[in-house]
Amino acid sequence: MYLYIYDEFVQEKRHEREVASIENRLTDLGITGKIIRLALFKRADEQIRDEARRGVSTVVVVGNDHTVRKVLDAVVEVGLPLGMIPVGGESAFARMIGVSSGVASCDVLSARVIQQVDVGLLNGKRFVAGLRVLTPEAELFCDGRYRVTLTDRGTMEIHNFTTFDAIEQEEVGNPQDGTLDAVIRTDGRRSFFRRKQSCQTRLPIHTAFLQSKHPIRVLCDGEEMRADQFQIGVEEGTLKVITGRARKF
Amino acid sequence: MFKREAGASPGGETVIAQGVKVDGEFTSNGNVIIEGEVTGSVVVAGDLHVGPSARIHADVSAQNAMVAGEIGGNMRVADRLELVESSRVMGDIEAQVLSVAAGAMINGRVSMGEKVGGKKVNE
């Protein structure tokens, strides 16, 4: 049986028609199931665990990237496949796994092609795409062996796929290789004849530690987090996702 | 083997670009391109490309290596080491095959032969 998690905003009147056509298509395909509607004080985690005990076979998120983040920990813990029906605009996660928006996503669910992908860990909380470090002076200690620092101006990111806002602009990391990628973009140096050229560092990592003299801010799967230090890790192949043909990995 | 456009970062390769400093025991199972700064030690199971802007203050070992930058430390290359004209190596070199371009600088002892130092790199 399928469990559909409707995010709070999906229940707004402006999405009524879109949701109705999706539900009709799911009925045609014979993959209807139980619906849970999220609300202000109604968390998805406990309900997913309860429904998993009752024999649910698949969890489907109806919403956007924030909805995926809300259910990710529970879905990985119960070990059920995760599908997505994007509603209410663009979803980077949907593009990564090759799911179109609206009714077309129902056909991807029905085909049920499942891939196992890695999941990142940031201070014990899971992430699927990647994170951007917003504190430039932060130092990255990789695999307990070496320290990475920026000597020029630049940005530091940790990718499983890539960050949500960069999905269309660059090659996506391999989320099935058991590693994360530390991706650092620096300005490079300007020579007399050549313009300043951006340089990209790419280091595969299994574990890392972010540290700074000041509190560190990171943007992780679209959510801003603050802490004095961040422990980063990876869980190999723990997320099962239902993917479409246009998946980016 | 070593041809690559500057600034690019091809998928699957480890790259330490200009503007980044790595400090500690750096190891890699694949190919590595270094254009930035490294101190400590560098152990590469595949091919190592040291770009002209690279500054390495570490002992280096690799299967093959092409050096265009500066290395302050001993180099141990299991197969082929190529030093281009802009390279500067301040340390001992061990390699099976060595290619040195005019203008390259070596300040150290050079050992070459079938079995470099009696054993292979990364053993």
Tab-separated table of C-alpha atoms in Angstrom:
chain	number	residue	atom	x	y	z
A	1	MET	CA	0.000	0.000	0.000
A	2	TYR	CA	1.132	3.549	-0.776
A	3	LEU	CA	1.281	6.287	1.837
A	4	TYR	CA	0.871	9.819	0.467
A	5	ILE	CA	2.184	12.706	2.580
A	6	TYR	CA	0.480	15.975	1.581
A	7	ASP	CA	2.363	19.048	2.757
A	8	GLU	CA	0.383	21.800	4.453
A	9	PHE	CA	0.540	24.192	1.471
A	10	VAL	CA	-0.770	21.525	-0.906
A	11	GLN	CA	-4.110	21.739	0.879
A	12	GLU	CA	-4.515	25.387	-0.127
A	13	LYS	CA	-7.317	26.220	-2.552
A	14	ARG	CA	-4.941	27.312	-5.363
A	15	HIS	CA	-3.638	23.724	-5.682
A	16	GLU	CA	-7.098	22.124	-5.542
A	17	ARG	CA	-7.434	21.461	-9.274
A	18	GLU	CA	-3.889	20.149	-9.681
A	19	VAL	CA	-4.274	17.798	-6.714
A	20	ALA	CA	-7.652	16.565	-7.998
A	21	SER	CA	-6.192	15.678	-11.403
A	22	ILE	CA	-3.260	13.893	-9.709
A	23	GLU	CA	-5.653	11.889	-7.539
A	24	ASN	CA	-7.698	10.929	-10.614
A	25	ARG	CA	-4.564	9.719	-12.388
A	26	LEU	CA	-3.470	7.700	-9.331
A	27	THR	CA	-6.920	6.065	-9.276
A	28	ASP	CA	-6.629	5.215	-12.995
A	29	LEU	CA	-3.229	3.641	-12.367
A	30	GLY	CA	-4.532	1.716	-9.347
A	31	ILE	CA	-1.973	3.113	-6.936
A	32	THR	CA	-4.140	5.041	-4.510
A	33	GLY	CA	-3.373	4.711	-0.833
A	34	LYS	CA	-3.598	6.323	2.552
A	35	ILE	CA	-3.264	10.106	2.710
A	36	ILE	CA	-1.665	11.992	5.579
A	37	ARG	CA	-2.108	15.760	5.550
A	38	LEU	CA	0.594	17.668	7.400
A	39	ALA	CA	-0.445	20.546	9.639
A	40	LEU	CA	1.280	22.998	11.964
A	41	PHE	CA	1.710	20.581	14.898
A	42	LYS	CA	1.390	17.360	12.929
A	43	ARG	CA	4.806	15.835	12.242
A	44	ALA	CA	5.305	13.272	9.513
A	45	ASP	CA	7.979	11.163	11.284
A	46	GLU	CA	5.792	9.354	13.811
A	47	GLN	CA	3.030	8.688	11.307
A	48	ILE	CA	5.448	7.206	8.753
A	49	ARG	CA	6.856	4.884	11.435
A	50	ASP	CA	3.313	3.855	12.493
A	51	GLU	CA	2.196	3.220	8.916
A	52	ALA	CA	5.379	1.249	8.169
A	53	ARG	CA	4.486	-1.067	11.070
A	54	ARG	CA	1.010	-1.462	9.521
A	55	GLY	CA	2.483	-2.654	6.220
A	56	VAL	CA	2.824	0.410	3.985
A	57	SER	CA	5.137	-0.412	1.047
A	58	THR	CA	5.952	3.044	-0.359
A	59	VAL	CA	6.011	6.620	0.928
A	60	VAL	CA	5.130	9.333	-1.587
A	61	VAL	CA	5.757	13.002	-0.875
A	62	VAL	CA	3.213	15.395	-2.395
A	63	GLY	CA	4.813	18.825	-2.129
A	64	ASN	CA	8.250	20.385	-2.661
A	65	ASP	CA	11.867	20.052	-1.518
A	66	HIS	CA	10.999	21.139	2.037
A	67	THR	CA	8.464	18.312	2.236
A	68	VAL	CA	11.175	15.810	1.290
A	69	ARG	CA	13.365	17.186	4.078
A	70	LYS	CA	10.529	16.750	6.590
A	71	VAL	CA	10.164	13.020	5.856
A	72	LEU	CA	13.740	12.031	4.963
A	73	ASP	CA	14.892	10.826	8.404
A	74	ALA	CA	11.801	8.671	8.955
A	75	VAL	CA	11.799	7.193	5.430
A	76	VAL	CA	15.457	6.148	5.694
A	77	GLU	CA	14.882	4.674	9.172
A	78	VAL	CA	11.932	2.513	8.061
A	79	GLY	CA	13.715	1.559	4.810
A	80	LEU	CA	10.739	2.168	2.503
A	81	PRO	CA	11.056	3.508	-1.078
A	82	LEU	CA	10.399	7.229	-1.452
A	83	GLY	CA	8.439	8.638	-4.379
A	84	MET	CA	7.597	12.224	-5.168
A	85	ILE	CA	4.739	14.144	-6.753
A	86	PRO	CA	5.921	17.751	-7.076
A	87	VAL	CA	3.182	20.293	-6.455
A	88	GLY	CA	3.408	24.063	-6.234
A	89	GLY	CA	6.293	24.899	-8.521
A	90	GLU	CA	9.758	23.631	-9.302
A	91	SER	CA	11.394	20.962	-7.172
A	92	ALA	CA	15.148	20.373	-7.422
A	93	PHE	CA	14.827	16.935	-5.803
A	94	ALA	CA	12.224	15.949	-8.417
A	95	ARG	CA	14.566	17.052	-11.220
A	96	MET	CA	17.418	15.070	-9.696
A	97	ILE	CA	15.396	11.866	-9.646
A	98	GLY	CA	13.840	12.521	-13.063
A	99	VAL	CA	10.272	13.237	-11.996
A	100	SER	CA	8.210	15.789	-13.929
A	101	SER	CA	5.727	17.988	-12.147
A	102	GLY	CA	2.007	17.319	-11.967
A	103	VAL	CA	0.162	14.348	-13.430
A	104	ALA	CA	3.203	12.969	-15.330
A	105	SER	CA	4.857	12.131	-12.007
A	106	CYS	CA	2.116	9.548	-11.342
A	107	ASP	CA	3.356	7.453	-14.285
A	108	VAL	CA	6.882	7.443	-12.807
A	109	LEU	CA	5.411	6.194	-9.507
A	110	SER	CA	3.489	3.496	-11.330
A	111	ALA	CA	6.603	2.286	-13.227
A	112	ARG	CA	8.328	1.951	-9.813
A	113	VAL	CA	11.970	1.959	-10.918
A	114	ILE	CA	13.862	2.078	-7.631
A	115	GLN	CA	17.455	3.230	-7.149
A	116	GLN	CA	19.410	3.159	-3.907
A	117	VAL	CA	21.285	6.382	-3.217
A	118	ASP	CA	23.597	7.645	-0.486
A	119	VAL	CA	22.386	10.053	2.161
A	120	GLY	CA	24.528	12.692	3.820
A	121	LEU	CA	24.576	13.352	7.563
A	122	LEU	CA	25.029	16.805	9.092
A	123	ASN	CA	25.207	16.719	12.879
A	124	GLY	CA	23.088	13.559	12.774
A	125	LYS	CA	20.368	15.009	10.505
A	126	ARG	CA	20.128	13.528	7.032
A	127	PHE	CA	20.393	15.450	3.777
A	128	VAL	CA	19.995	14.229	0.243
A	129	ALA	CA	21.371	16.920	-2.091
A	130	GLY	CA	24.144	18.930	-0.465
A	131	LEU	CA	25.117	21.866	1.663
A	132	ARG	CA	26.771	25.251	1.227
A	133	VAL	CA	28.985	26.734	3.930
A	134	LEU	CA	27.973	30.364	4.480
A	135	THR	CA	30.818	31.150	6.891
A	136	PRO	CA	33.869	31.706	4.642
A	137	GLU	CA	36.527	31.319	7.359
A	138	ALA	CA	35.352	27.795	8.262
A	139	GLU	CA	37.963	25.039	7.996
A	140	LEU	CA	37.192	21.558	6.743
A	141	PHE	CA	38.921	18.548	8.314
A	142	CYS	CA	38.545	15.603	5.924
A	143	ASP	CA	38.575	11.921	6.894
A	144	GLY	CA	40.613	12.737	10.021
A	145	ARG	CA	43.751	13.125	7.902
A	146	TYR	CA	43.982	16.574	6.373
A	147	ARG	CA	42.672	20.113	6.704
A	148	VAL	CA	41.355	22.206	3.819
A	149	THR	CA	41.362	26.006	3.950
A	150	LEU	CA	40.746	28.757	1.418
A	151	THR	CA	43.672	31.065	0.664
A	152	ASP	CA	41.636	33.116	-1.842
A	153	ARG	CA	37.997	34.226	-1.788
A	154	GLY	CA	35.649	31.398	-2.590
A	155	THR	CA	32.731	29.181	-1.653
A	156	MET	CA	32.721	25.773	-0.012
A	157	GLU	CA	30.053	23.146	-0.613
A	158	ILE	CA	29.575	19.481	0.235
A	159	HIS	CA	27.697	17.532	-2.428
A	160	ASN	CA	25.869	14.258	-2.471
A	161	PHE	CA	24.145	15.216	-5.735
A	162	THR	CA	24.760	18.994	-5.667
A	163	THR	CA	23.076	21.893	-3.913
A	164	PHE	CA	19.384	22.400	-4.733
A	165	ASP	CA	19.893	25.814	-6.353
A	166	ALA	CA	22.632	24.592	-8.692
A	167	ILE	CA	20.949	21.525	-10.132
A	168	GLU	CA	20.684	22.928	-13.673
A	169	GLN	CA	24.093	24.606	-13.818
A	170	GLU	CA	26.648	21.940	-13.207
A	171	GLU	CA	27.403	18.281	-13.352
A	172	VAL	CA	25.768	16.356	-10.566
A	173	GLY	CA	27.851	14.247	-8.194
A	174	ASN	CA	27.365	10.493	-8.094
A	175	PRO	CA	25.056	9.712	-5.149
A	176	GLN	CA	25.758	5.986	-5.466
A	177	ASP	CA	29.533	5.976	-4.870
A	178	GLY	CA	29.501	5.926	-1.062
A	179	THR	CA	31.264	9.287	-0.816
A	180	LEU	CA	30.440	12.973	-0.659
A	181	ASP	CA	32.359	15.587	-2.646
A	182	ALA	CA	33.846	18.704	-1.099
A	183	VAL	CA	33.530	21.287	-3.890
A	184	ILE	CA	35.383	24.580	-3.421
A	185	ARG	CA	35.204	27.379	-5.970
A	186	THR	CA	37.879	30.049	-5.765
A	187	ASP	CA	38.549	33.129	-7.857
A	188	GLY	CA	42.069	32.159	-8.888
A	189	ARG	CA	44.742	34.697	-9.707
A	190	ARG	CA	44.706	37.249	-12.492
A	191	SER	CA	47.756	37.399	-14.761
A	192	PHE	CA	48.721	40.324	-16.988
A	193	PHE	CA	47.317	38.808	-20.171
A	194	ARG	CA	44.559	36.607	-18.798
A	195	ARG	CA	41.385	37.451	-16.941
A	196	LYS	CA	40.759	36.028	-13.513
A	197	GLN	CA	39.678	32.415	-13.890
A	198	SER	CA	37.477	30.548	-11.465
A	199	CYS	CA	38.968	27.313	-10.150
A	200	GLN	CA	37.146	24.334	-8.742
A	201	THR	CA	38.540	21.977	-6.137
A	202	ARG	CA	36.861	18.591	-5.829
A	203	LEU	CA	37.786	16.174	-3.031
A	204	PRO	CA	35.969	12.910	-2.285
A	205	ILE	CA	35.284	12.542	1.464
A	206	HIS	CA	33.667	9.999	3.759
A	207	THR	CA	33.658	12.010	6.950
A	208	ALA	CA	34.461	15.633	7.605
A	209	PHE	CA	34.393	18.165	10.358
A	210	LEU	CA	33.606	21.865	9.874
A	211	GLN	CA	35.120	24.185	12.452
A	212	SER	CA	35.574	27.915	12.903
A	213	LYS	CA	36.323	30.463	15.626
A	214	HIS	CA	32.855	31.880	15.037
A	215	PRO	CA	29.496	30.053	14.803
A	216	ILE	CA	29.114	28.432	11.400
A	217	ARG	CA	26.085	28.888	9.147
A	218	VAL	CA	25.294	26.329	6.463
A	219	LEU	CA	22.478	26.011	3.951
A	220	CYS	CA	21.595	22.320	3.901
A	221	ASP	CA	18.987	21.137	1.339
A	222	GLY	CA	17.500	24.644	1.423
A	223	GLU	CA	17.382	24.892	5.227
A	224	GLU	CA	19.743	27.232	7.100
A	225	MET	CA	21.440	25.708	10.131
A	226	ARG	CA	23.794	27.266	12.701
A	227	ALA	CA	26.235	25.558	15.047
A	228	ASP	CA	29.699	25.970	16.535
A	229	GLN	CA	30.855	22.940	14.579
A	230	PHE	CA	29.398	20.455	12.124
A	231	GLN	CA	30.113	16.755	11.794
A	232	ILE	CA	29.545	15.507	8.242
A	233	GLY	CA	29.170	11.886	7.183
A	234	VAL	CA	27.565	9.647	4.597
A	235	GLU	CA	25.292	6.613	4.755
A	236	GLU	CA	25.888	4.410	1.727
A	237	GLY	CA	22.786	3.465	-0.277
A	238	THR	CA	20.306	3.875	2.565
A	239	LEU	CA	17.662	5.817	0.610
A	240	LYS	CA	15.525	4.019	-1.940
A	241	VAL	CA	14.009	6.447	-4.437
A	242	ILE	CA	11.540	5.909	-7.258
A	243	THR	CA	13.207	7.462	-10.294
A	244	GLY	CA	12.207	8.485	-13.799
A	245	ARG	CA	14.142	8.145	-17.040
A	246	ALA	CA	15.401	11.740	-16.839
A	247	ARG	CA	17.203	11.210	-13.546
A	248	LYS	CA	20.494	13.080	-13.270
A	249	PHE	CA	22.681	10.265	-11.924
B	1	MET	CA	47.593	11.142	-19.849
B	2	PHE	CA	48.078	14.603	-18.372
B	3	LYS	CA	46.400	16.901	-20.905
B	4	ARG	CA	43.725	19.059	-19.366
B	5	GLU	CA	42.286	22.549	-19.725
B	6	ALA	CA	43.219	24.870	-16.848
B	7	GLY	CA	40.395	25.563	-14.425
B	8	ALA	CA	38.323	22.582	-15.474
B	9	SER	CA	37.475	19.815	-13.043
B	10	PRO	CA	36.627	16.639	-14.891
B	11	GLY	CA	34.321	14.238	-13.070
B	12	GLY	CA	35.934	11.444	-11.086
B	13	GLU	CA	39.278	13.214	-10.620
B	14	THR	CA	40.415	14.737	-7.365
B	15	VAL	CA	41.387	18.379	-7.874
B	16	ILE	CA	43.091	20.799	-5.500
B	17	ALA	CA	42.726	24.093	-7.317
B	18	GLN	CA	44.428	27.452	-6.928
B	19	GLY	CA	43.243	29.305	-3.827
B	20	VAL	CA	42.988	26.168	-1.681
B	21	LYS	CA	45.476	24.867	0.899
B	22	VAL	CA	45.556	21.250	2.056
B	23	ASP	CA	47.492	20.477	5.211
B	24	GLY	CA	48.080	16.904	6.419
B	25	GLU	CA	48.259	13.369	5.049
B	26	PHE	CA	46.593	13.577	1.668
B	27	THR	CA	45.907	10.240	-0.009
B	28	SER	CA	43.920	9.301	-3.097
B	29	ASN	CA	43.078	6.039	-4.829
B	30	GLY	CA	42.584	7.723	-8.216
B	31	ASN	CA	44.172	10.473	-10.273
B	32	VAL	CA	44.937	13.844	-8.694
B	33	ILE	CA	45.469	17.323	-10.092
B	34	ILE	CA	47.148	19.860	-7.793
B	35	GLU	CA	47.145	23.578	-8.646
B	36	GLY	CA	47.009	24.879	-5.052
B	37	GLU	CA	49.132	24.467	-1.895
B	38	VAL	CA	49.777	21.205	-0.082
B	39	THR	CA	51.845	20.586	3.051
B	40	GLY	CA	52.345	17.261	4.847
B	41	SER	CA	52.414	14.238	2.575
B	42	VAL	CA	50.859	13.277	-0.761
B	43	VAL	CA	50.199	9.642	-1.698
B	44	VAL	CA	48.457	9.028	-5.031
B	45	ALA	CA	47.688	5.550	-6.338
B	46	GLY	CA	47.122	6.847	-9.885
B	47	ASP	CA	48.524	9.719	-11.922
B	48	LEU	CA	49.545	13.022	-10.351
B	49	HIS	CA	49.492	16.321	-12.237
B	50	VAL	CA	51.218	19.216	-10.463
B	51	GLY	CA	50.234	22.437	-12.226
B	52	PRO	CA	52.446	25.524	-12.659
B	53	SER	CA	50.759	27.388	-9.780
B	54	ALA	CA	51.103	24.460	-7.336
B	55	ARG	CA	53.256	24.786	-4.223
B	56	ILE	CA	53.849	21.448	-2.513
B	57	HIS	CA	55.869	21.167	0.697
B	58	ALA	CA	55.529	17.459	1.222
B	59	ASP	CA	56.934	14.071	0.355
B	60	VAL	CA	55.127	12.869	-2.743
B	61	SER	CA	54.499	9.397	-4.105
B	62	ALA	CA	52.515	8.437	-7.200
B	63	GLN	CA	52.277	5.870	-9.982
B	64	ASN	CA	53.026	8.478	-12.694
B	65	ALA	CA	53.620	12.189	-12.269
B	66	MET	CA	53.895	15.317	-14.369
B	67	VAL	CA	55.296	18.342	-12.550
B	68	ALA	CA	55.065	21.949	-13.717
B	69	GLY	CA	55.053	23.593	-10.265
B	70	GLU	CA	57.181	23.607	-7.129
B	71	ILE	CA	57.803	20.615	-4.884
B	72	GLY	CA	59.790	20.855	-1.655
B	73	GLY	CA	60.130	17.242	-0.569
B	74	ASN	CA	61.193	13.824	-1.776
B	75	MET	CA	59.445	12.354	-4.821
B	76	ARG	CA	58.878	8.661	-5.336
B	77	VAL	CA	57.280	7.717	-8.654
B	78	ALA	CA	56.745	4.055	-9.487
B	79	ASP	CA	56.644	4.475	-13.232
B	80	ARG	CA	57.156	7.697	-15.202
B	81	LEU	CA	58.058	11.155	-13.908
B	82	GLU	CA	57.965	14.131	-16.262
B	83	LEU	CA	59.451	17.464	-15.190
B	84	VAL	CA	58.487	20.296	-17.521
B	85	GLU	CA	60.481	23.513	-17.925
B	86	SER	CA	58.690	25.452	-15.178
B	87	SER	CA	59.140	22.720	-12.534
B	88	ARG	CA	61.288	23.094	-9.411
B	89	VAL	CA	62.009	20.079	-7.223
B	90	MET	CA	63.898	20.568	-3.955
B	91	GLY	CA	64.350	17.009	-2.779
B	92	ASP	CA	65.402	13.526	-3.806
B	93	ILE	CA	63.763	11.876	-6.807
B	94	GLU	CA	63.147	8.177	-7.345
B	95	ALA	CA	61.543	7.098	-10.603
B	96	GLN	CA	61.693	4.279	-13.093
B	97	VAL	CA	61.573	6.592	-16.118
B	98	LEU	CA	62.509	10.274	-15.846
B	99	SER	CA	61.944	13.022	-18.397
B	100	VAL	CA	63.479	16.435	-17.683
B	101	ALA	CA	62.824	19.460	-19.895
B	102	ALA	CA	65.375	22.215	-20.400
B	103	GLY	CA	64.861	24.792	-17.657
B	104	ALA	CA	63.537	22.353	-15.064
B	105	MET	CA	65.318	22.603	-11.716
B	106	ILE	CA	66.306	19.658	-9.517
B	107	ASN	CA	68.148	20.102	-6.217
B	108	GLY	CA	68.550	16.608	-4.833
B	109	ARG	CA	69.644	13.060	-5.510
B	110	VAL	CA	68.155	11.247	-8.493
B	111	SER	CA	67.707	7.453	-8.507
B	112	MET	CA	66.358	5.583	-11.506
B	113	GLY	CA	65.965	1.981	-12.476
B	114	GLU	CA	63.777	-1.109	-12.683
B	115	LYS	CA	62.957	-1.294	-8.962
B	116	VAL	CA	63.020	2.126	-7.391
B	117	GLY	CA	64.244	1.911	-3.776
B	118	GLY	CA	63.660	-1.862	-3.751
B	119	LYS	CA	59.847	-1.683	-3.586
B	120	LYS	CA	56.872	-0.234	-5.414
B	121	VAL	CA	55.022	2.942	-4.523
B	122	ASN	CA	52.187	2.597	-1.974
B	123	GLU	CA	53.405	-0.745	-0.627
